[in-house]
Short mmCIF file of C-alpha atoms and ligand atoms in Angstrom, two decimals:
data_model
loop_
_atom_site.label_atom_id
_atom_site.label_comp_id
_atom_site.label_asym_id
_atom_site.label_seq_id
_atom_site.Cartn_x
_atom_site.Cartn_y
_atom_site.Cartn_z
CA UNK A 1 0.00 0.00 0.00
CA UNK A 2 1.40 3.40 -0.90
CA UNK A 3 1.40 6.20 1.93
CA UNK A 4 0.88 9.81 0.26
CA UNK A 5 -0.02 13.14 2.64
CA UNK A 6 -2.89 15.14 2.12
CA UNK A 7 -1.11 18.60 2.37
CA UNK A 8 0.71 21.46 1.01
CA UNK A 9 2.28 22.32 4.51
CA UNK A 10 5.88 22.01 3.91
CA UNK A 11 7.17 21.14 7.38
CA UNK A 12 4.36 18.13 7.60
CA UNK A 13 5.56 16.72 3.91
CA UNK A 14 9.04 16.87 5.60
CA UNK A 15 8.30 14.99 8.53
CA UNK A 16 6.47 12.68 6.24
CA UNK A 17 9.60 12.21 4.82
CA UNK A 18 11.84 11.77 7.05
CA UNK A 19 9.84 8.90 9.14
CA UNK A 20 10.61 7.37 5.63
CA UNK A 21 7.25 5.58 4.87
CA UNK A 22 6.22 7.91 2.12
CA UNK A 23 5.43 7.44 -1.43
CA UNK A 24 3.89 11.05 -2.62
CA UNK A 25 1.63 14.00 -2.06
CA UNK A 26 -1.84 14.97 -2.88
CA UNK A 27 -2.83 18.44 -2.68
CA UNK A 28 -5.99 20.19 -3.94
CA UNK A 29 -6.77 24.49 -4.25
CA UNK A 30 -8.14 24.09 -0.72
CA UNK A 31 -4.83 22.84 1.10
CA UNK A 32 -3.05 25.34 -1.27
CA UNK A 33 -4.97 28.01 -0.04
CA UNK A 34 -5.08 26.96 3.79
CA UNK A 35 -1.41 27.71 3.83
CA UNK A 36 -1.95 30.78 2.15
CA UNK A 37 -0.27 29.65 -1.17
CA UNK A 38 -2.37 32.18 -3.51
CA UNK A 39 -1.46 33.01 -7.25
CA UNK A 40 -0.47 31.31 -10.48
CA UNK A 41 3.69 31.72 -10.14
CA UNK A 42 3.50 31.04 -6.29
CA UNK A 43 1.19 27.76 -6.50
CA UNK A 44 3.76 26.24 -9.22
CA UNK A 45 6.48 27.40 -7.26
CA UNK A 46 4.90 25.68 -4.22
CA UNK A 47 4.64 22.23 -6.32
CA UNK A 48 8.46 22.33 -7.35
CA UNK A 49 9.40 23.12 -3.43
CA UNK A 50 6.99 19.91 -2.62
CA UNK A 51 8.94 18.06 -5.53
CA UNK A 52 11.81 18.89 -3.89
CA UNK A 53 11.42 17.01 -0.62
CA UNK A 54 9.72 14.05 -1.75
CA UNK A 55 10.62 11.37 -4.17
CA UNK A 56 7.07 10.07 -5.18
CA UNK A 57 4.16 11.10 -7.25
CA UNK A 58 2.66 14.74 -6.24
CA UNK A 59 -0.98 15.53 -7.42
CA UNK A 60 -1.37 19.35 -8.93
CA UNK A 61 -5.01 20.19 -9.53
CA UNK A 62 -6.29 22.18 -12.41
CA UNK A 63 -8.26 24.41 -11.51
CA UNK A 64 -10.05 25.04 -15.27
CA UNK A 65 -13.99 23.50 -15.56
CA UNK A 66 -13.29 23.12 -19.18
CA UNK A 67 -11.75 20.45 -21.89
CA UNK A 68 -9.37 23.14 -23.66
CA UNK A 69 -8.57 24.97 -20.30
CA UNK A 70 -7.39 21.64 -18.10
CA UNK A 71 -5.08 20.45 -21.29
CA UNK A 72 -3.20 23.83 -21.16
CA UNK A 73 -2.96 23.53 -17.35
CA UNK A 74 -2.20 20.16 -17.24
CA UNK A 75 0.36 20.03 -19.40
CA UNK A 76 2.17 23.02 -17.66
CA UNK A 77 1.62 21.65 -14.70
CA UNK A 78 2.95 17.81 -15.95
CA UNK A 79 5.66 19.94 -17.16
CA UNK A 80 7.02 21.05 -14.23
CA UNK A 81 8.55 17.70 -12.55
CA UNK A 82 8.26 14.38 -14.12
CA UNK A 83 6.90 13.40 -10.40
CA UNK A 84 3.59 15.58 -10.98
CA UNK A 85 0.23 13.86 -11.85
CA UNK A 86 -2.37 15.72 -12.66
CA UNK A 87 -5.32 16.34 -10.92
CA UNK A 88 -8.97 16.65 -12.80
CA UNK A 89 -12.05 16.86 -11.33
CA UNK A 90 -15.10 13.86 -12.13
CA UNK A 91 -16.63 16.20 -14.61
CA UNK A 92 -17.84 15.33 -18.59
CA UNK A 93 -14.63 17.75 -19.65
CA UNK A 94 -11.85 15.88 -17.00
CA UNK A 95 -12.84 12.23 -18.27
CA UNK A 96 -12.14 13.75 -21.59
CA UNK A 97 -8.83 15.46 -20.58
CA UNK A 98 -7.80 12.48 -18.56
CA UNK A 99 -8.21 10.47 -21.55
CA UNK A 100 -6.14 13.02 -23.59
CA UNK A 101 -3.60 13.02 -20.88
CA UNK A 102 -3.23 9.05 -20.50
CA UNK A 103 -2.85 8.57 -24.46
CA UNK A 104 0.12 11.37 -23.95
CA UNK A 105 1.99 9.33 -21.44
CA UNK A 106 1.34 12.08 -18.40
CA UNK A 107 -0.37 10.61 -15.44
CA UNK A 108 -3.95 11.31 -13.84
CA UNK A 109 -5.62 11.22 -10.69
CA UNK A 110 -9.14 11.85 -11.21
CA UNK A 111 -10.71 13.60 -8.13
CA UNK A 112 -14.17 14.00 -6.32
CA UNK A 113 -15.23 10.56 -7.17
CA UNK A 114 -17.93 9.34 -4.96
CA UNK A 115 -19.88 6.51 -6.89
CA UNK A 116 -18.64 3.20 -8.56
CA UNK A 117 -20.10 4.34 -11.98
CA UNK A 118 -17.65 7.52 -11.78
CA UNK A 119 -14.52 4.82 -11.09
CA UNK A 120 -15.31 2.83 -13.74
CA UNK A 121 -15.30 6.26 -15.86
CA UNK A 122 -11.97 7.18 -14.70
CA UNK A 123 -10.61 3.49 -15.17
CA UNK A 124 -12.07 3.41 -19.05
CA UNK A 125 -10.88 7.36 -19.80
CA UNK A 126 -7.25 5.51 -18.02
CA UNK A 127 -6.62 7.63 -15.09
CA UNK A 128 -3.18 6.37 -13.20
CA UNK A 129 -4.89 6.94 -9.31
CA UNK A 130 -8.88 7.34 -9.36
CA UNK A 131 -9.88 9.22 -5.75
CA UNK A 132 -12.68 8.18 -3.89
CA UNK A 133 -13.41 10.60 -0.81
CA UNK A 134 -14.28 8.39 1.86
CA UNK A 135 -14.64 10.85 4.97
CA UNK A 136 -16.85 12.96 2.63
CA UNK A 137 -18.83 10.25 2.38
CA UNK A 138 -18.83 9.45 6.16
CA UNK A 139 -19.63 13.22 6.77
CA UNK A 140 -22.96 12.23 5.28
CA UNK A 141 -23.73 8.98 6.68
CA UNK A 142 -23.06 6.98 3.48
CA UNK A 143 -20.30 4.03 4.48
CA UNK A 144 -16.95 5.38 2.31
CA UNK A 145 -15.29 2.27 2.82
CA UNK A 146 -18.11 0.57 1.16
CA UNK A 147 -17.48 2.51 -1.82
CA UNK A 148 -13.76 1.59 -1.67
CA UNK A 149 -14.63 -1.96 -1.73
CA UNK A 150 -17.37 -1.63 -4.39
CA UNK A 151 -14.67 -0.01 -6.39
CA UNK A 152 -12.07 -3.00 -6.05
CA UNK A 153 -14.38 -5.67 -7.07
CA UNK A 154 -15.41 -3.39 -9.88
CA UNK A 155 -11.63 -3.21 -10.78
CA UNK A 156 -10.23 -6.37 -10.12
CA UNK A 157 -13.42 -7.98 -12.66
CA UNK A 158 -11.55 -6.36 -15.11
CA UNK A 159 -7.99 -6.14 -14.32
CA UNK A 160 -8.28 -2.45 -14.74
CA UNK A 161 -4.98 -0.89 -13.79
CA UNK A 162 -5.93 2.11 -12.25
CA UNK A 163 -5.18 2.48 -8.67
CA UNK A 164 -7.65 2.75 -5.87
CA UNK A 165 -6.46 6.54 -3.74
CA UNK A 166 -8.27 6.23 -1.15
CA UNK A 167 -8.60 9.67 -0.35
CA UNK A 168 -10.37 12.52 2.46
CA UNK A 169 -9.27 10.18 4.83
CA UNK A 170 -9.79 11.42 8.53
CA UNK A 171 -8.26 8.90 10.83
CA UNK A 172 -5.89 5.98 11.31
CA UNK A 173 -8.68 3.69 11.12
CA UNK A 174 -9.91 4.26 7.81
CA UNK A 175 -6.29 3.73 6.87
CA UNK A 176 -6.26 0.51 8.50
CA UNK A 177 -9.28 -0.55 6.89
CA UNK A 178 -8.50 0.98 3.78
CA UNK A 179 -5.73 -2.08 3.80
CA UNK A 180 -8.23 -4.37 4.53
CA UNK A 181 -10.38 -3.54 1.35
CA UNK A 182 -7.08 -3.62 -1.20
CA UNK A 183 -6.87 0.30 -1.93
CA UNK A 184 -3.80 0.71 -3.46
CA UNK A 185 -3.06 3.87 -2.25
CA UNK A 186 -4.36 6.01 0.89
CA UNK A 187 -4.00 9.99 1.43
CA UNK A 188 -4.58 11.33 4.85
CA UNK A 189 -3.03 14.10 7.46
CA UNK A 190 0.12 13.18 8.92
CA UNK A 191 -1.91 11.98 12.24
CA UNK A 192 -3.63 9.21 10.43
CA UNK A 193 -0.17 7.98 9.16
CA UNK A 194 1.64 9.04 13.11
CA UNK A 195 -1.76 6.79 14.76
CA UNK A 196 -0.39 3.59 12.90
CA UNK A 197 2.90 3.77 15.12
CA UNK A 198 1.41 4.04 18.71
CA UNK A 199 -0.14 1.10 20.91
CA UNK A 200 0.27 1.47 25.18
CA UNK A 201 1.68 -2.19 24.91
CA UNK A 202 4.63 -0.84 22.97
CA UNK A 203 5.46 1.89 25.69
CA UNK A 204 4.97 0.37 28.60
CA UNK A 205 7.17 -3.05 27.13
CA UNK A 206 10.20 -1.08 26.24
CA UNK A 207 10.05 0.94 29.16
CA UNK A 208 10.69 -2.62 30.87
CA UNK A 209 13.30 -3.57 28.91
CA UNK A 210 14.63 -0.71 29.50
CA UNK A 211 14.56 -0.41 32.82
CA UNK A 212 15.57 -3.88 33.39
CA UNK A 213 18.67 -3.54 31.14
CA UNK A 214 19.87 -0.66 33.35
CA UNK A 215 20.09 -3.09 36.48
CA UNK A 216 22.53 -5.21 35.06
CA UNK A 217 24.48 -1.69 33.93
C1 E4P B 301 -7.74 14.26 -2.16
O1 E4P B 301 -6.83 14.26 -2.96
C2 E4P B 301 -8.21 15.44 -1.44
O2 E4P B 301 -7.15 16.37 -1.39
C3 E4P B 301 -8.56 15.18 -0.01
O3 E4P B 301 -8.29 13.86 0.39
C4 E4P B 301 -9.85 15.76 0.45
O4 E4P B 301 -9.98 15.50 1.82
P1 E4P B 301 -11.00 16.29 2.75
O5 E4P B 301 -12.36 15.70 2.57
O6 E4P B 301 -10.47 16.04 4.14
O7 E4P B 301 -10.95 17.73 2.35
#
């Protein structure tokens, strides 16, 4: 299962990092903007500095609603680092972009998916990561991991190759049970990747060993 952070905060993608578990970076105009990343030059700015600390795949929305529009972004965008995919929203005009972009060779992640017909969309137009929002879905009592599961049987029927991002994760158990279900790939906050490390058990065991170590010393 690949680990990517949900963020544009620089010091969390570094952290990330460092703990040495991570495979990329999704990021969407609303993280952007929560770390008051504003403007054209300083959001692909922000995407090479995010390049620059990571070695996976990084996720760079387009922010354009229409066919013409997301190809010009996208292609900037893809231009940029050979780590970016680009991001394009479930929408008539990003299956058809996405289909542009996988018959170019640049890499997709179609986003705001939140039905198995939509997946199966994103799989045929050949998206590299399709991104079902589970917490989303959980925000409006509809089970998100159901969807995640739906979409796996849906895939593996057809050997589709387009992986499962399990994304708008909240917590460490939807990661945990994201693994359960097969997603190939989950995106959360850097607690829901920190909440995989920590049981009491652990503590209080080495604390023993430890402790018991230092009377022989
Ligand atoms: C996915 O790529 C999105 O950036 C993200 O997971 C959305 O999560 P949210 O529902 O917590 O905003």
């Amino acid at each position: 299962m690949k680990f990517f952070i949900d963020t544009a905060n620089l010091d969390q993608i570094k952290e990330a990092q460092q703990l040495g578990v991570l495979d990329g970076v999704t990021t969407n105009p609303s993280l952007m903007a929560k770390e008051g990343i504003t403007g054209k030059e300083n959001i692909l700015q922000h995407y090479k500095d995010i390049c620059s600390i990571v070695d996976g795949d990084v996720s760079a929305e387009v922010i354009s609603t229409d066919y013409e529009g997301m190809i010009k972004e996208g292609e900037a965008l893809a231009a940029l680092n050979p780590q970016i995919v680009v991001k394009v929203p479930m929408i008539a005009d990003g299956v058809k972009a996405c289909k542009y972009f996988s018959d170019k060779g640049i890499r997709t992640n179609v986003t705001l998916v939140f039905s198995v017909g939509q997946a199966l969309l994103a799989a045929k137009a050949g998206a590299t990561y399709v991104s079902p929002f589970l917490g989303r879905l959980d925000d409006i009592s509809t089970d998100g991991l159901h969807l995640i599961s739906e979409i796996r049987l849906v895939y593996d029927n057809y050997a589709y190759e387009t992986q499962i991002l399990a994304a708008s994760i909240r917590h460490t158990m939807h990661v945990v049970d994201c693994a359960k279900i097969g997603a190939d790939v989950m995106t959360g906050p850097l607690s829901s990747i920190e909440g995989l490390l920590r049981h009491p058990l652990t503590d209080s065991g080495l604390a023993k060993f430890l402790e018991d170590y230092a009377k022989g010393n």
